[in-house]
Coordinates of C-alpha atoms in Angstrom, one line a residue:
X21 CA -0.3 0.3 -0.1
X22 CA 2.7 2.5 0.7
X23 CA 4.5 1.4 -2.4
X24 CA 2.0 2.2 -4.1
X25 CA 1.4 5.7 -2.8
X26 CA 4.6 5.9 -3.2
X27 CA 3.9 5.5 -6.5
X28 CA 1.0 7.6 -7.9
X29 CA 2.7 10.5 -5.5
X30 CA 5.5 10.5 -7.7
X31 CA 3.5 10.1 -11.3
X32 CA 1.6 13.1 -10.3
X33 CA 4.9 15.2 -9.5
X34 CA 6.3 14.3 -13.2
X35 CA 3.1 14.4 -14.8
X36 CA 3.6 18.8 -12.6
X37 CA 7.3 18.7 -14.6
X38 CA 6.2 17.1 -17.7
X39 CA 3.5 20.1 -18.0
X40 CA 6.0 22.8 -17.0
X41 CA 8.6 21.4 -19.0
X42 CA 6.5 21.0 -22.4
X43 CA 4.9 24.6 -21.9
X44 CA 1.6 23.8 -22.0
X45 CA 1.0 27.0 -20.3
X46 CA 1.6 29.1 -22.9
X47 CA 3.9 32.1 -22.4
X48 CA 2.6 34.6 -24.8
X49 CA -0.7 34.7 -22.5
X50 CA 1.3 34.7 -19.4
X51 CA 0.9 38.3 -17.8
X52 CA 3.8 40.3 -15.4
X53 CA 3.3 39.1 -11.9
X54 CA 5.5 41.8 -10.8
X55 CA 4.1 42.6 -6.9
X56 CA 4.2 45.5 -5.6
X57 CA 7.4 45.8 -3.1
X58 CA 6.1 47.7 0.0
X59 CA 9.0 48.9 2.5
X60 CA 8.6 45.5 5.5
X61 CA 8.3 46.7 9.4
X62 CA 9.1 50.4 10.7
X63 CA 6.6 52.5 11.8
X64 CA 3.0 54.3 11.3
X65 CA 3.0 57.8 11.0
X66 CA -0.7 59.5 9.6
X67 CA -1.4 62.4 8.4
X68 CA -5.3 64.0 8.0
X69 CA -8.2 62.4 10.0
X70 CA -8.9 62.9 13.7
X71 CA -6.1 60.2 15.9
X72 CA -4.3 62.1 18.3
X73 CA -0.1 63.4 17.5
X74 CA -1.7 63.1 13.7
X75 CA 0.8 65.4 11.2
X76 CA -1.5 68.5 9.0
X77 CA 0.8 68.6 6.1
X78 CA 2.1 64.6 4.3
X79 CA 6.1 66.4 3.8
X80 CA 5.9 66.8 8.0
X81 CA 5.4 63.6 8.2
X82 CA 8.3 62.4 4.9
X83 CA 10.8 65.0 6.8
X84 CA 9.6 62.4 10.5
X85 CA 9.4 59.0 8.2
X86 CA 12.7 57.7 8.3
X87 CA 13.8 54.0 5.7
X88 CA 11.3 51.4 6.1
X89 CA 8.1 53.8 7.2
X90 CA 4.9 54.1 5.6
X91 CA 3.1 57.3 5.6
X92 CA -1.0 57.1 5.7
X93 CA -2.9 59.9 4.5
X94 CA -6.2 59.5 4.7
X95 CA -9.0 61.7 2.8
X96 CA -9.0 64.8 1.7
X97 CA -7.4 67.0 -0.9
X98 CA -3.6 68.7 -0.1
X99 CA -1.8 71.3 -2.2
X100 CA 1.2 72.5 0.3
X101 CA 3.3 73.0 -2.4
X102 CA 7.0 73.7 -1.0
X103 CA 9.5 76.1 -3.2
X104 CA 12.7 75.0 -2.0
X105 CA 11.2 70.9 -3.0
X106 CA 10.1 71.8 -6.3
X107 CA 7.4 70.3 -5.0
X108 CA 4.5 69.2 -2.3
X109 CA 6.3 66.1 -1.5
X110 CA 9.6 65.2 -1.5
X111 CA 10.6 62.0 -1.0
X112 CA 14.5 61.1 -0.5
X113 CA 14.2 57.7 1.4
X114 CA 12.2 54.7 1.1
X115 CA 8.9 54.8 2.9
X116 CA 5.3 53.8 2.1
X117 CA 3.7 56.7 1.1
X118 CA 0.2 55.2 1.1
X119 CA -3.4 57.5 0.0
X120 CA -6.8 55.9 2.8
X121 CA -8.7 56.4 -1.2
X122 CA -7.7 56.5 -5.1
X123 CA -10.3 58.7 -5.6
X124 CA -10.9 61.3 -2.4
X125 CA -7.7 62.0 -0.3
X126 CA -5.2 64.3 -3.2
X127 CA -2.9 66.0 -3.3
X128 CA -2.5 69.0 -5.7
X129 CA 0.4 70.5 -7.3
X130 CA -1.5 73.9 -8.2
X131 CA -0.5 74.1 -11.6
X132 CA 3.0 75.2 -10.3
X133 CA 5.9 72.3 -10.6
X134 CA 5.5 68.9 -9.6
X135 CA 3.5 67.4 -7.5
X136 CA 5.5 64.6 -5.8
X137 CA 9.4 64.0 -6.3
X138 CA 11.1 61.1 -5.4
X139 CA 15.3 61.4 -5.7
X140 CA 17.8 59.9 -5.9
X141 CA 15.3 56.5 -3.3
X142 CA 15.5 53.2 -2.9
X143 CA 12.5 50.9 -2.5
X144 CA 9.8 53.9 -2.5
X145 CA 5.5 52.9 -3.5
X146 CA 3.3 54.8 -3.7
X147 CA -0.6 53.8 -4.3
X148 CA -3.7 55.2 -3.2
X149 CA -3.8 58.8 -4.6
X150 CA -5.2 61.1 -6.9
X151 CA -2.0 63.6 -7.9
X152 CA -2.8 66.4 -10.4
X153 CA -1.8 69.6 -11.7
X154 CA 2.1 69.4 -12.1
X155 CA 2.6 72.9 -13.4
X156 CA 3.2 73.3 -18.0
X157 CA 6.3 73.2 -18.3
X158 CA 7.0 76.2 -20.0
X159 CA 10.5 77.2 -17.5
X160 CA 11.0 73.8 -16.4
X161 CA 11.7 70.7 -19.0
X162 CA 9.6 68.2 -16.3
X163 CA 7.0 69.0 -14.5
X164 CA 4.8 65.5 -13.4
X165 CA 2.6 64.6 -11.1
X166 CA 5.0 62.3 -10.0
X167 CA 8.7 62.6 -11.0
X168 CA 11.7 60.0 -10.1
X169 CA 15.4 61.2 -10.6
X170 CA 18.8 58.5 -9.9
X171 CA 16.1 55.9 -7.9
X172 CA 15.5 52.4 -8.2
X173 CA 12.6 50.1 -7.1
X174 CA 10.1 52.0 -7.1
X175 CA 6.2 51.1 -6.7
X176 CA 3.6 53.4 -8.6
X177 CA 0.1 51.0 -8.4
X178 CA -3.5 52.0 -8.3
X179 CA -2.8 55.7 -7.9
X180 CA -5.3 58.4 -10.7
X181 CA -3.3 61.0 -12.8
X182 CA -5.7 64.2 -14.5
X183 CA -4.3 67.3 -15.9
X184 CA 0.3 67.2 -15.6
X185 CA 2.2 68.2 -17.8
X186 CA 3.8 65.2 -17.0
X187 CA 1.6 61.9 -15.3
X188 CA 4.7 60.1 -14.5
X189 CA 8.3 60.9 -14.7
X190 CA 11.2 58.3 -14.7
X191 CA 14.2 60.3 -15.0
X192 CA 17.8 57.8 -15.1
X193 CA 15.9 55.2 -12.7
X194 CA 15.8 51.3 -12.3
X195 CA 13.6 48.4 -11.1
X196 CA 10.9 50.6 -12.1
X197 CA 6.8 49.0 -11.3
X198 CA 4.2 50.8 -12.7
X199 CA 0.8 49.7 -12.6
X200 CA -3.3 49.7 -11.8
X201 CA -2.8 53.7 -12.3
X202 CA -5.7 55.6 -14.3
X203 CA -4.0 58.6 -16.3
X204 CA -6.2 60.0 -18.4
X205 CA -6.0 64.4 -19.9
X206 CA -2.1 65.2 -19.5
X207 CA 0.3 66.3 -21.4
X208 CA 1.8 62.6 -21.2
X209 CA 1.2 59.9 -19.2
X210 CA 4.3 58.2 -18.6
X211 CA 7.8 58.8 -19.5
X212 CA 9.2 55.1 -18.8
X213 CA 13.5 55.2 -18.2
X214 CA 16.7 54.2 -20.0
X215 CA 17.5 52.3 -17.5
X216 CA 16.7 48.8 -17.3
X217 CA 13.5 47.0 -15.5
X218 CA 11.1 49.4 -16.2
X219 CA 7.3 47.4 -16.5
X220 CA 4.2 49.4 -16.8
X221 CA 1.1 46.9 -16.7
X222 CA -2.8 47.1 -16.5
X223 CA -2.9 51.3 -16.6
X224 CA -5.8 52.7 -18.5
X225 CA -4.1 55.0 -20.7
X226 CA -6.9 57.7 -21.5
X227 CA -7.1 61.2 -23.2
X228 CA -4.1 62.0 -23.1
X229 CA -2.0 63.9 -26.0
X230 CA 0.8 61.2 -25.1
X231 CA -0.2 58.1 -23.2
X232 CA 3.7 57.5 -23.1
X233 CA 6.6 58.6 -24.4
X234 CA 8.9 55.3 -24.7
X235 CA 12.0 56.7 -25.0
X236 CA 15.1 54.8 -25.0
X237 CA 15.7 51.7 -22.2
X238 CA 13.9 49.0 -22.8
X239 CA 10.6 49.4 -21.3
X240 CA 8.2 45.9 -21.2
X241 CA 4.5 47.5 -22.1
X242 CA 1.9 44.5 -20.9
X243 CA -1.9 45.2 -20.7
X244 CA -2.5 48.5 -21.2
X245 CA -5.6 50.2 -22.8
X246 CA -4.8 53.9 -24.7
X247 CA -8.2 55.1 -25.9
X248 CA -9.0 57.8 -27.0
X249 CA -5.0 59.9 -27.0
X250 CA -3.9 62.0 -30.1
X251 CA -0.9 59.6 -30.1
X252 CA -1.5 57.2 -28.1
X253 CA 3.1 55.5 -27.4
X254 CA 5.8 57.9 -28.5
X255 CA 8.2 55.6 -29.9
X256 CA 11.9 56.9 -30.1
X257 CA 15.6 54.6 -29.6
X258 CA 13.5 52.3 -27.0
X259 CA 14.2 48.8 -27.4
X260 CA 11.0 48.0 -25.5
X261 CA 8.2 45.3 -25.8
X262 CA 5.3 46.1 -26.2
X263 CA 2.6 43.2 -25.7
X264 CA -0.9 42.4 -25.3
X265 CA -2.0 45.8 -25.3
X266 CA -5.6 47.5 -26.3
X267 CA -5.1 50.7 -29.1
X268 CA -8.9 52.0 -29.5
X269 CA -9.8 54.9 -30.8
X270 CA -6.3 57.3 -31.1
X271 CA -6.3 59.5 -33.1
X272 CA -2.8 57.9 -34.0
X273 CA -2.1 54.5 -32.2
X274 CA 2.5 55.0 -33.0
X275 CA 3.7 58.5 -33.2
X276 CA 7.0 57.4 -34.3
X277 CA 9.5 54.5 -34.0
X278 CA 12.8 56.4 -34.6
X279 CA 16.5 55.3 -34.5
X280 CA 19.3 57.8 -34.6
X281 CA 22.0 55.1 -34.5
X282 CA 26.2 54.2 -35.6
X283 CA 26.1 51.4 -38.6
X284 CA 27.1 48.9 -36.1
X285 CA 24.2 49.9 -34.0
X286 CA 22.1 50.0 -37.1
X287 CA 24.1 46.3 -37.6
X288 CA 22.7 46.0 -33.5
X289 CA 19.0 47.0 -33.8
X290 CA 17.7 45.0 -36.3
X291 CA 19.1 42.4 -33.7
X292 CA 17.7 43.7 -30.9
X293 CA 14.7 45.7 -32.4
X294 CA 11.4 47.0 -30.5
X295 CA 9.6 43.9 -30.1
X296 CA 5.3 45.2 -31.2
X297 CA 3.6 41.5 -30.5
X298 CA -0.4 40.7 -29.2
X299 CA -1.7 44.5 -29.4
X300 CA -5.4 45.1 -30.6
X301 CA -6.3 47.6 -32.2
X302 CA -8.8 48.6 -33.5
X303 CA -8.6 49.8 -37.1
X304 CA -6.3 47.1 -37.8
X305 CA -9.0 44.0 -39.0
X306 CA -7.2 42.2 -42.0
X307 CA -5.9 38.4 -40.8
X308 CA -2.0 40.4 -40.9
X309 CA 0.4 41.8 -39.6
X310 CA 0.2 45.0 -38.2
X311 CA 3.4 47.4 -39.7
X312 CA 4.3 50.2 -38.9
X313 CA 6.5 52.7 -40.1
X314 CA 9.9 54.0 -38.3
X315 CA 12.9 56.2 -39.5
X316 CA 16.4 55.4 -39.0
X317 CA 18.5 58.8 -38.9
X318 CA 21.8 57.3 -39.1
X319 CA 25.3 58.7 -38.1
X320 CA 29.1 57.5 -38.1
X321 CA 31.1 58.5 -34.6
X322 CA 34.5 59.8 -35.4
X323 CA 37.5 61.7 -32.8
X324 CA 40.0 64.6 -33.7
X325 CA 41.8 65.2 -30.5
X326 CA 41.8 67.3 -28.1
X327 CA 37.8 68.0 -29.6
X328 CA 34.1 66.1 -28.5
X329 CA 32.7 63.7 -30.6
X330 CA 30.9 64.3 -33.5
X331 CA 28.7 62.8 -35.7
X332 CA 28.8 62.5 -39.3
X333 CA 24.6 62.4 -40.2
X334 CA 24.3 59.7 -43.0
X335 CA 21.3 59.7 -44.0
X336 CA 17.5 59.7 -43.2
X337 CA 15.9 55.8 -43.7
X338 CA 12.3 54.4 -43.5
X339 CA 11.5 51.1 -42.1
X340 CA 8.3 48.9 -41.5
X341 CA 8.0 46.8 -37.9
X342 CA 5.4 44.5 -38.0
X343 CA 3.6 43.7 -35.1
X344 CA 3.1 40.0 -35.9
X345 CA -0.1 38.1 -34.4
X346 CA -2.1 41.1 -33.8
X347 CA -5.1 40.7 -31.2
X348 CA -8.7 40.3 -32.4
X349 CA -10.7 40.7 -29.8
X350 CA -9.0 43.3 -27.2
X351 CA -8.3 43.0 -24.3
X352 CA -10.6 42.3 -21.1
X353 CA -8.6 44.5 -18.5
X354 CA -9.5 44.9 -14.9
X355 CA -9.4 48.8 -14.0

């Protein structure tokens, strides 16, 4: 009896391993399951509400927090702009900033500079807010609902971004997870970084001028809905992956696919070019790959000491990328 039981257990394990080894679960249908990276441990500091000792300003709580703490913000509208921080909230430490409810916990930048700025921080999570009304970008090149500089392990999830110059701007930062957000009526919804490991998934980009600016780097853009944008994706010098997204009612789905490279770099680009696959395109009903026109700007770079490197343009050449397996039906993206 024991031998039979052991045999059955071994047989069951063998079947499971066989399923995994043969890939019965198709990889094309797997979504990125990269959970948020909350900072564990630490103390909780409270903003708003009626508890004794609660802070009235988010920045005061952040200033008194240490690595590993959580700043919890009760519902309300917070508008305290701090000029020296160039933002309403400035974060340079490993904390969680959590709103009570994204529908009624609002940080409003009053159209000044940025709303939340994360600077040289390592492991930050921001969730549960409406982030709105950053500056216009007239005097500063990048003003955002959330701007992230020189940071890593950043998670931004379950937020609403409204009427910002850029909804969220990641600059020179790595290990980014941006998911389950609603981004609408911004000039730019999301600007991805030029560093590795940027995951943008399960978001709604609605009625923005640019939904996603995918400049440089190799972000993974999956399971997003891009709807009613002037340009859904602006791709420039990027080797990212754009897969399993819905493109619906945009004036232009892909604004450009543009590269500026050396002749050797052009060969590398052909070997490691951006991947567009499995997206749903509302305006494409043919049982054929979906073409996208791109432009290659090719340069040769030479150096004459003591001068800086010089780029000599060789030409501008059109090329075509394809979504080889466009989806026939839109994906059900939970919101």
